[in-house]
Coordinates of C-alpha atoms in Angstrom, one line a residue:
M17 CA -122.2 52.7 23.7
E18 CA -120.9 56.4 22.1
Q19 CA -120.7 58.7 25.5
E20 CA -122.7 61.6 24.1
T21 CA -125.7 59.2 23.4
Q22 CA -124.9 57.7 26.8
L23 CA -124.9 60.9 27.8
L24 CA -128.5 61.8 26.8
L25 CA -129.8 58.5 28.3
N26 CA -128.6 59.9 31.0
D27 CA -130.0 62.9 31.5
V28 CA -133.6 61.6 30.1
N29 CA -133.4 58.8 32.9
R30 CA -132.4 62.1 35.8
A31 CA -135.4 64.5 33.7
I32 CA -138.0 61.5 34.4
I33 CA -136.8 60.2 38.0
K34 CA -137.2 64.2 38.8
F35 CA -140.6 64.6 36.9
R36 CA -141.8 61.5 39.4
G37 CA -139.8 62.8 42.4
I38 CA -141.8 66.5 42.4
Y39 CA -145.2 64.0 42.3
S40 CA -143.7 62.5 45.2
E41 CA -142.6 65.9 47.4
W42 CA -146.2 66.4 46.3
S43 CA -147.6 63.8 48.3
K44 CA -145.4 64.5 51.0
K45 CA -146.3 67.9 51.5
H46 CA -149.9 66.6 51.5
N47 CA -149.5 63.6 54.2
I48 CA -149.9 61.3 51.9
S49 CA -148.0 58.4 50.2
Y50 CA -146.9 59.3 46.4
N51 CA -149.0 55.6 46.3
E52 CA -151.9 57.0 47.8
M53 CA -151.7 59.5 45.3
L54 CA -151.6 57.4 42.9
V55 CA -154.7 55.8 43.4
L56 CA -156.8 59.3 44.2
Y57 CA -155.3 60.9 40.4
T58 CA -156.9 57.3 39.2
I59 CA -159.9 57.8 40.7
R60 CA -159.7 61.3 39.3
N61 CA -159.2 60.3 35.9
N62 CA -161.7 57.3 35.6
G63 CA -164.5 57.8 39.1
Y64 CA -162.5 54.5 40.0
C65 CA -159.9 52.5 39.9
T66 CA -158.7 48.8 40.1
Q67 CA -155.5 47.6 41.6
K68 CA -154.8 46.0 37.6
Q69 CA -155.1 49.6 36.7
I70 CA -152.7 50.7 38.5
C71 CA -150.3 48.3 38.7
E72 CA -150.2 48.5 34.9
N73 CA -150.0 52.2 34.5
Y74 CA -147.3 53.5 37.1
L75 CA -145.4 49.7 36.7
L76 CA -146.1 48.7 40.5
P77 CA -146.1 45.4 42.0
K78 CA -149.4 44.0 43.1
Q79 CA -148.4 43.9 46.9
T80 CA -147.7 47.3 47.0
I81 CA -150.9 48.7 45.6
N82 CA -152.6 46.4 47.3
H83 CA -151.5 47.6 50.6
V84 CA -152.7 50.9 49.2
I85 CA -155.9 49.9 48.2
V86 CA -156.7 47.6 51.9
N87 CA -155.7 50.5 53.6
M88 CA -157.8 53.4 52.0
L89 CA -161.2 50.6 52.2
K90 CA -160.0 50.3 55.6
N91 CA -159.7 54.6 56.7
G92 CA -163.5 54.3 55.0
L93 CA -162.0 56.0 52.2
L94 CA -162.9 53.9 49.5
R95 CA -165.7 51.7 48.5
D96 CA -166.6 48.8 46.4
S97 CA -167.6 49.8 42.8
L98 CA -170.4 47.4 42.1
K99 CA -171.4 49.7 39.0
Y100 CA -167.1 48.3 37.6
N101 CA -166.9 45.5 38.8
T102 CA -165.9 43.3 36.0
G103 CA -165.6 39.3 37.2
R104 CA -162.4 38.7 38.8
Q105 CA -161.4 42.2 38.8
K106 CA -162.7 44.4 41.3
A107 CA -163.5 48.2 41.2
F108 CA -163.5 51.0 44.3
E109 CA -164.5 54.4 44.2
L110 CA -164.5 56.8 46.7
S111 CA -166.8 57.1 50.0
E112 CA -168.3 59.9 50.9
K113 CA -165.4 60.2 53.4
G114 CA -163.1 59.6 50.7
E115 CA -164.7 62.3 48.5
N116 CA -164.5 64.9 51.0
Y117 CA -160.6 63.8 52.1
A118 CA -159.4 63.5 48.3
R119 CA -161.6 66.9 47.1
P120 CA -158.9 69.4 48.0
L121 CA -156.2 67.2 47.7
L122 CA -157.4 66.4 43.8
D123 CA -157.8 70.3 43.4
S124 CA -154.4 71.2 44.9
I125 CA -153.0 68.8 42.7
S126 CA -155.0 69.5 39.4
R127 CA -154.0 73.6 39.6
V128 CA -150.3 73.0 40.2
E129 CA -150.5 70.6 36.9
E130 CA -152.9 73.6 35.1
K131 CA -150.4 76.1 36.2
A132 CA -147.1 74.0 35.0
V133 CA -149.1 73.2 31.7
L134 CA -150.1 76.7 31.0
S135 CA -146.2 78.3 31.7
M136 CA -145.2 75.7 28.8
D137 CA -147.0 75.2 26.7
K138 CA -150.1 72.3 25.1
D139 CA -148.2 72.0 22.3
K140 CA -145.0 71.6 23.9
L141 CA -146.3 69.1 26.1
G142 CA -148.0 67.1 23.7
K143 CA -144.9 66.8 21.9
M144 CA -143.3 65.7 24.7
I145 CA -146.1 63.3 25.7
S146 CA -145.5 61.9 21.8
L147 CA -141.8 61.5 22.0
I148 CA -141.6 59.9 25.2
C149 CA -144.2 57.4 24.3
E150 CA -142.3 56.5 20.4
Y151 CA -139.2 55.8 23.6
D152 CA -140.7 54.3 25.6
R153 CA -142.1 51.2 22.6
V154 CA -138.4 51.5 20.6
L155 CA -137.0 50.5 24.4
K156 CA -138.8 48.1 25.1
N157 CA -138.6 46.3 21.1
A158 CA -135.5 46.5 21.9
L159 CA -135.2 45.3 25.3
E160 CA -137.5 42.2 24.0
E161 CA -134.9 41.9 21.6
D162 CA -131.8 41.6 23.5
S163 CA -133.8 39.0 25.5
K164 CA -134.7 36.4 22.9
T165 CA -130.8 36.9 22.0
L166 CA -130.2 36.1 25.8
W167 CA -132.3 32.8 25.3
K168 CA -131.3 31.8 22.3
N169 CA -127.3 31.3 23.4

């Protein structure tokens, strides 16, 4: 690989790790785990969450998210969502206690994100998302092609 390309890829990877690290740092400052924050974040965006949604959206192991959800259920923060359960897929939503717990956390992260977006410009954010998604798609395709080549040899 050309050295300039390698340096660009290193920069991309570091930027993504730092980006995720900011959310992790925010979580730590608010005394919740990063994975718990992802559960709350998903519920904020959808009104509910499933273990499968979180695992697929954030590429996390089922066991990791299962542990987080079980703890949140045990602490009375989540409840089964009969409205969103589908077949074998259990859905969860915030309980009343969970609403009271999550509201200040979600308000805080929303304020931080809104401030960042206003400082950056929504158009730039849209372009960044588009480019990351495009790179994600072509990287995944390249990985799949490489895997097929490995299995042939």
